[in-house]
mmCIF file of C-alpha atoms in Angstrom:
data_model
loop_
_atom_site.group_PDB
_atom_site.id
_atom_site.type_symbol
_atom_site.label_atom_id
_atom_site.label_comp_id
_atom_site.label_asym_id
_atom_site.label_seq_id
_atom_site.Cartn_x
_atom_site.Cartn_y
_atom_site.Cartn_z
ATOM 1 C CA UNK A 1 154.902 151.763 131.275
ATOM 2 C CA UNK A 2 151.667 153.851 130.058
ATOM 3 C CA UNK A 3 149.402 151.597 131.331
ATOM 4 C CA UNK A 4 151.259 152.045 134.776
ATOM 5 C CA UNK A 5 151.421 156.260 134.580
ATOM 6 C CA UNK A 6 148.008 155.974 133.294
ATOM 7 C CA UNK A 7 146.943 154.362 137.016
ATOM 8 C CA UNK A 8 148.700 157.748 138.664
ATOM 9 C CA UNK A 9 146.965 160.052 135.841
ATOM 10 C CA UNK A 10 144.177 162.344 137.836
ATOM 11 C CA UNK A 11 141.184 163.519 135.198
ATOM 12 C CA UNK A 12 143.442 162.498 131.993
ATOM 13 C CA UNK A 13 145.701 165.039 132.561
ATOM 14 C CA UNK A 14 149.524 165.319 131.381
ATOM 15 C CA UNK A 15 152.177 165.354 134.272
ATOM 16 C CA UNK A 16 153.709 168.298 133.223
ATOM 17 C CA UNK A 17 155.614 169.635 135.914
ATOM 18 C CA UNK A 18 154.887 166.860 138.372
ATOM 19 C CA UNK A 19 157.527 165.390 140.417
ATOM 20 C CA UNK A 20 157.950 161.538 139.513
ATOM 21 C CA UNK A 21 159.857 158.711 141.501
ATOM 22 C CA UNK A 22 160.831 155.811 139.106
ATOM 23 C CA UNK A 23 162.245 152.757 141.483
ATOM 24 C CA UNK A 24 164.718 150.897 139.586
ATOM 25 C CA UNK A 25 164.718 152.960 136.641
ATOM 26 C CA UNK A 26 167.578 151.327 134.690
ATOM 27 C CA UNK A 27 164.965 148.372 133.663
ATOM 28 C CA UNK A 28 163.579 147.961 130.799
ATOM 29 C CA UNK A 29 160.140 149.037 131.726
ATOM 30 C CA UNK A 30 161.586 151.735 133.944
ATOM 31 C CA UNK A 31 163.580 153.347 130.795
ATOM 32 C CA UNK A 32 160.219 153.535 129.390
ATOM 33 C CA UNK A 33 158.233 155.022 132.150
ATOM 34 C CA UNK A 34 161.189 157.958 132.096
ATOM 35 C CA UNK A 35 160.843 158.036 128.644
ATOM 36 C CA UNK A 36 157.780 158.663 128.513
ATOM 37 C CA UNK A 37 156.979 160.651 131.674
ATOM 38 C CA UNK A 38 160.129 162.998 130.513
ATOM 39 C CA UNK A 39 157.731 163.418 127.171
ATOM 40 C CA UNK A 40 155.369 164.647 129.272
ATOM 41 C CA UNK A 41 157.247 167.326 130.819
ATOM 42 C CA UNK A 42 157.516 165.866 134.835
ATOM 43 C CA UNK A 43 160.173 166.513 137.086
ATOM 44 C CA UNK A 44 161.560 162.781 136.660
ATOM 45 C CA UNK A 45 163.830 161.302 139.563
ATOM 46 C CA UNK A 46 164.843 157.513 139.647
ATOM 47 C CA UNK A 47 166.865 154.977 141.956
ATOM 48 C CA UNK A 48 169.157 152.465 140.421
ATOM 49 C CA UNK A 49 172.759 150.878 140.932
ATOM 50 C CA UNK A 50 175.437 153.546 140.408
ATOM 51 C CA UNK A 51 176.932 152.426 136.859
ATOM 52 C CA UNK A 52 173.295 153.031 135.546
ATOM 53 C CA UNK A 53 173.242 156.714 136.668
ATOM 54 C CA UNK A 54 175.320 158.279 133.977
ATOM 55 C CA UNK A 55 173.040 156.633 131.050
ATOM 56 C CA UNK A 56 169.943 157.609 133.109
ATOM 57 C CA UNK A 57 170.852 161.242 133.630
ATOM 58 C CA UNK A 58 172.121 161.777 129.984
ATOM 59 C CA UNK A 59 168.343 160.713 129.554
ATOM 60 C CA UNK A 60 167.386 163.425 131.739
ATOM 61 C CA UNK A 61 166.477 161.811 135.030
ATOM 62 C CA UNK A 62 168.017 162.717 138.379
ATOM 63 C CA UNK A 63 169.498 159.687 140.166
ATOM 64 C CA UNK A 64 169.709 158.391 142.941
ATOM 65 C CA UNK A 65 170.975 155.155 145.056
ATOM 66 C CA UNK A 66 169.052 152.083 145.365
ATOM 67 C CA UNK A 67 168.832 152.091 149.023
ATOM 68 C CA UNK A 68 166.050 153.914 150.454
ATOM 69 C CA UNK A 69 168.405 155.477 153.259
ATOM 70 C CA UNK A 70 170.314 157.196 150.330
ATOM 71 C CA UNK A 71 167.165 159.090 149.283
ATOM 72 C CA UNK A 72 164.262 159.137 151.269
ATOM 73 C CA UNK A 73 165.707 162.147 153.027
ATOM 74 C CA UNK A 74 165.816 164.549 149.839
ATOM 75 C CA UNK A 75 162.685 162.996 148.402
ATOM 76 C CA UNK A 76 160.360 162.423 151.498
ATOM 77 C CA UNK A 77 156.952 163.985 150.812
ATOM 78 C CA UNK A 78 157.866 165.734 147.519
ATOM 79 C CA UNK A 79 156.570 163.022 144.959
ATOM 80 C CA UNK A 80 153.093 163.524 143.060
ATOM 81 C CA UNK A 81 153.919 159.584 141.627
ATOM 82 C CA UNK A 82 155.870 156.958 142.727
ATOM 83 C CA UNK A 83 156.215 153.557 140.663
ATOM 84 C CA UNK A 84 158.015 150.859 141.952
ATOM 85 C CA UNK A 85 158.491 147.517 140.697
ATOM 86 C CA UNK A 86 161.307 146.892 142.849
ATOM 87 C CA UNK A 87 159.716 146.531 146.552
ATOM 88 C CA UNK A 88 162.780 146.394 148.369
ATOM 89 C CA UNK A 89 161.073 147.228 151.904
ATOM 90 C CA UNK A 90 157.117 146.298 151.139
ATOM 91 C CA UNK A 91 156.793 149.609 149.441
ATOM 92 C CA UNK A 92 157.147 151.721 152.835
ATOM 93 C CA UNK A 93 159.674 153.993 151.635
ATOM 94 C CA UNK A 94 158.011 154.469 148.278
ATOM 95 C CA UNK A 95 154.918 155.729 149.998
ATOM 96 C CA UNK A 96 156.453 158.082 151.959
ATOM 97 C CA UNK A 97 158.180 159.514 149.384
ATOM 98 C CA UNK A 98 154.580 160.832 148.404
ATOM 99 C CA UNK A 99 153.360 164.000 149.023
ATOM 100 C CA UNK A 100 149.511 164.186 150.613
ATOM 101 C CA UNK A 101 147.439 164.165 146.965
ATOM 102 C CA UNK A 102 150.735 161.628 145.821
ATOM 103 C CA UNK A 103 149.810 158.281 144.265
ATOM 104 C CA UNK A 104 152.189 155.377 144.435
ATOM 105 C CA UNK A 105 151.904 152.728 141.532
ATOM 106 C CA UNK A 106 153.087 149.355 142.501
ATOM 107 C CA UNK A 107 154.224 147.081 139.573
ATOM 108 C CA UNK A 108 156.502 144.531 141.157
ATOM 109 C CA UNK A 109 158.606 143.385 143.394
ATOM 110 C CA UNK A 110 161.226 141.962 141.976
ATOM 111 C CA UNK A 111 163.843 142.171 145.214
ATOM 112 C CA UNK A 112 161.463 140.033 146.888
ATOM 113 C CA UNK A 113 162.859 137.407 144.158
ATOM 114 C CA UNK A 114 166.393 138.240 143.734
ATOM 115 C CA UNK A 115 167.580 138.498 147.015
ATOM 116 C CA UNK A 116 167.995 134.818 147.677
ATOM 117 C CA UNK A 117 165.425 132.548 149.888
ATOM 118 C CA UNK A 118 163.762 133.499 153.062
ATOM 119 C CA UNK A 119 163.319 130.769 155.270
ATOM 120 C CA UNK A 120 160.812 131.394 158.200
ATOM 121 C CA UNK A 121 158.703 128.704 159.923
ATOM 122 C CA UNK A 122 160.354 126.162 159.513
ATOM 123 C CA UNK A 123 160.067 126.503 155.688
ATOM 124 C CA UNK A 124 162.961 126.354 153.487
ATOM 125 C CA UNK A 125 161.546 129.523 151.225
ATOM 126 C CA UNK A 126 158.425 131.683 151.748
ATOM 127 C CA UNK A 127 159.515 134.081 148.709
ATOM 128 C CA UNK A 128 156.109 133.370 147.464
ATOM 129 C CA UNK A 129 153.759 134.076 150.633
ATOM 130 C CA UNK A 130 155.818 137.440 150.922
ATOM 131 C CA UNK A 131 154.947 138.756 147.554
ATOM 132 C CA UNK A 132 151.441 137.662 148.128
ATOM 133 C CA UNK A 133 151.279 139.720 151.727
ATOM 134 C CA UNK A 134 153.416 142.680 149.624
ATOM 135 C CA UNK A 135 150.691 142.708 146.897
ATOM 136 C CA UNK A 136 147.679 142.531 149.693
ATOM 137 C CA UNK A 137 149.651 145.216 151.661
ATOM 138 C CA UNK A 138 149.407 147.261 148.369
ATOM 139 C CA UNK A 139 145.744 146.665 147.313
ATOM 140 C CA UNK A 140 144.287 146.940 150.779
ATOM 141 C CA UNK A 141 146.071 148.650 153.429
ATOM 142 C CA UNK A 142 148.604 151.285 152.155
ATOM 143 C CA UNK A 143 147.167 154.634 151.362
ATOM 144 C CA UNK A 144 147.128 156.628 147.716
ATOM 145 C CA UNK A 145 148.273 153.152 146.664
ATOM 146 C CA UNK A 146 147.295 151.389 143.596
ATOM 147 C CA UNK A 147 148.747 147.948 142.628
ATOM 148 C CA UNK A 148 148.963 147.300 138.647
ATOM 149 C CA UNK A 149 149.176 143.607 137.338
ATOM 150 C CA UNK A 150 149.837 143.704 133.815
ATOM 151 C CA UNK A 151 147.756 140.413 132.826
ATOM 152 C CA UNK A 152 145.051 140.895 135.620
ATOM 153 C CA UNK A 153 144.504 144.455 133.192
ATOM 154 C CA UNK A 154 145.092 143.016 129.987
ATOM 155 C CA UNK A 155 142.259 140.755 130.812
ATOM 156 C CA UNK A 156 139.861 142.801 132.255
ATOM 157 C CA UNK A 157 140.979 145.757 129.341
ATOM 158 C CA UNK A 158 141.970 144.169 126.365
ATOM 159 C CA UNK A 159 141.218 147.179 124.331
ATOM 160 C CA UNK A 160 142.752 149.649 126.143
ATOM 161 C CA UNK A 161 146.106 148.107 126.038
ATOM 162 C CA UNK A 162 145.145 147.764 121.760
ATOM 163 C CA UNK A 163 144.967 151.457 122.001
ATOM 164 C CA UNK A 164 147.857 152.745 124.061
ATOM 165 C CA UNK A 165 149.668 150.527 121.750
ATOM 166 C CA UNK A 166 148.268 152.030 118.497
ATOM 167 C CA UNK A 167 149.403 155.573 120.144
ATOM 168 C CA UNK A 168 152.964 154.177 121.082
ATOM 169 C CA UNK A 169 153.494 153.184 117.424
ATOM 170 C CA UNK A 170 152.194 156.590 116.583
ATOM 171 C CA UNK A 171 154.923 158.578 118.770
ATOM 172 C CA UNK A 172 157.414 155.874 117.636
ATOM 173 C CA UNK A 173 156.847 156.420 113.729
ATOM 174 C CA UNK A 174 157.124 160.247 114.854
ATOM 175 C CA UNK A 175 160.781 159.820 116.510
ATOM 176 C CA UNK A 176 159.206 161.267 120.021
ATOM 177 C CA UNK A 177 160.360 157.852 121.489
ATOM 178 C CA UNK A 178 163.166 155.473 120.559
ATOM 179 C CA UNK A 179 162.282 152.456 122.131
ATOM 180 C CA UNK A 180 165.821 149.784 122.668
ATOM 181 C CA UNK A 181 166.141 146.519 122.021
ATOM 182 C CA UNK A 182 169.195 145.267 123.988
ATOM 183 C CA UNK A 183 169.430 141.572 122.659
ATOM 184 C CA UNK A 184 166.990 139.091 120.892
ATOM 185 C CA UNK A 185 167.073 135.209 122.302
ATOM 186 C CA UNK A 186 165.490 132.282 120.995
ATOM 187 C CA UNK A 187 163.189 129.977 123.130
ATOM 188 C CA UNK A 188 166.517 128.077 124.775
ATOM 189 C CA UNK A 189 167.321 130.653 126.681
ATOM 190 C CA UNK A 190 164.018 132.841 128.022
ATOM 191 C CA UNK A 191 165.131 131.640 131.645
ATOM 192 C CA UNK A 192 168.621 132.540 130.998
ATOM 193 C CA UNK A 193 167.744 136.171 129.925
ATOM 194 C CA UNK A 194 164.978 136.344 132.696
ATOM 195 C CA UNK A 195 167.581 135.695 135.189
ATOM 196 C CA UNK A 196 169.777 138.277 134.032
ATOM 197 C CA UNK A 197 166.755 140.984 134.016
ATOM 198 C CA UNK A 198 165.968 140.263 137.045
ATOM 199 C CA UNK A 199 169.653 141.242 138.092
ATOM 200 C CA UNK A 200 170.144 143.853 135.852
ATOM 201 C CA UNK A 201 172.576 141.853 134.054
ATOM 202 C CA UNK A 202 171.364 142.856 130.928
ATOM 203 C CA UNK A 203 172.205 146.099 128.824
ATOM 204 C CA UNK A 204 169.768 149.041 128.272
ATOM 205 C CA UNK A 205 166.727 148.221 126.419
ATOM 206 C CA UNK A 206 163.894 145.244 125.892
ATOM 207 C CA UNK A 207 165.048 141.775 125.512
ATOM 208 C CA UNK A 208 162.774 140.063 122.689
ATOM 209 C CA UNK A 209 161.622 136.402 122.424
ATOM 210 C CA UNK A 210 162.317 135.049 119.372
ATOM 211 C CA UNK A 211 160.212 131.951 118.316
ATOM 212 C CA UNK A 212 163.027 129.573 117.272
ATOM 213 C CA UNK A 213 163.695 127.063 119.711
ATOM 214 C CA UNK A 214 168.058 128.012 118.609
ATOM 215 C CA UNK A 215 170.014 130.909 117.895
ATOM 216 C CA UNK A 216 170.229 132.402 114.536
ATOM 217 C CA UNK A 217 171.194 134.596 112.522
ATOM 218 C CA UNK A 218 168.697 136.865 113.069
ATOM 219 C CA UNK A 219 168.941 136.696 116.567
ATOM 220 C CA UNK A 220 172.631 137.667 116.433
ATOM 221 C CA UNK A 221 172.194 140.891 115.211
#
């Protein structure tokens, strides 16, 4: 989540005041980009299903619908940052939201995944070739756009991540974030639990990977 504000950051500058558009903000990396763009002092807005929105606002974000219909109208223009890791229409409606010195921050796409297969051409599922033409469409041909890949970064800036990590801890051990842990699973069921991110079937908070190939009794708690 810092790593992806930091991409929308303009001369190292806090966002205090700035308008921000969090796209599927009830996930666990979108708690923390509210988290810590609230910290900051920006005007922080988010999409997600309705049962999320009362958690989110007691946070201090003002929601919104998941469908683009729902809020492009109130938001269209206004946004200094948009991050979405959602995609749900090739990031159009993200980047519109932007206003003309805006920068959108694309970190997934995970409806591209979760909304069953596409079959086009004769092929029984192009899921894949979409998110590569959504991720080209991001890097090369959308405006104020920047597209963040969490390994491509980590390997190209090991050290910065070592850093913003070093500072996290530091704001952590200070109580100016509470990061959540919603549940801790051993090896067995990683695709279990990623399924149920990817649906938001999960409670609030990080799901940890525990290296024990079976549950126990740490893992309970």
């Amino acid at each position: 989540a810092r790593e992806a504000l930091d991409r929308a950051r303009k001369l190292n500058t806090p966002f205090t005041s700035a308008n921000i558009l969090i796209i599927g903000g009830n996930g666990p990396s979108g708690l923390a980009t509210i988290e810590l763009a609230l910290l900051e002092g920006a005007n922080v807005f988010t999409t997600a299903d309705e049962r999320h929105h009362e958690y989110l606002t007691n946070m201090g974000a003002k929601c919104f619908p998941i469908d683009p219909n729902m809020w492009l109208p109130t938001l269209q223009g206004k946004m200094d940052v948009v991050l979405d890791s959602v995609c749900l229409d090739g990031y159009d409606s993200s980047s519109l939201a932007l206003n003309s010195a805006g920068t959108l921050v694309c970190t997934g796409m995970s409806a591209v995944y979760t909304q069953g297969q596409i079959r086009a051409y004769g092929m029984r599922d192009v899921r894949d070739y979409k998110a590569m033409y959504c991720k080209m469409r991001a890097k090369y041909m959308l405006n104020n756009t920047v597209y963040y890949d969490r390994t491509e970064r980590f390997n190209v800036a090991p050290n910065e991540y070592a850093q913003h990590f070093r500072y996290l801890c530091h704001l952590a051990a200070k109580g100016s974030i509470k990061p959540l842990v919603c549940s801790r699973s051993p090896l067995n069921l990683v695709a279990s639990m990623q399924k149920a991110i990817e649906h938001g079937d999960t409670t609030y908070g990080v799901c940890v990977c525990t290296p024990w190939t079976m549950e126990t009794d740490s893992t309970r708690k």
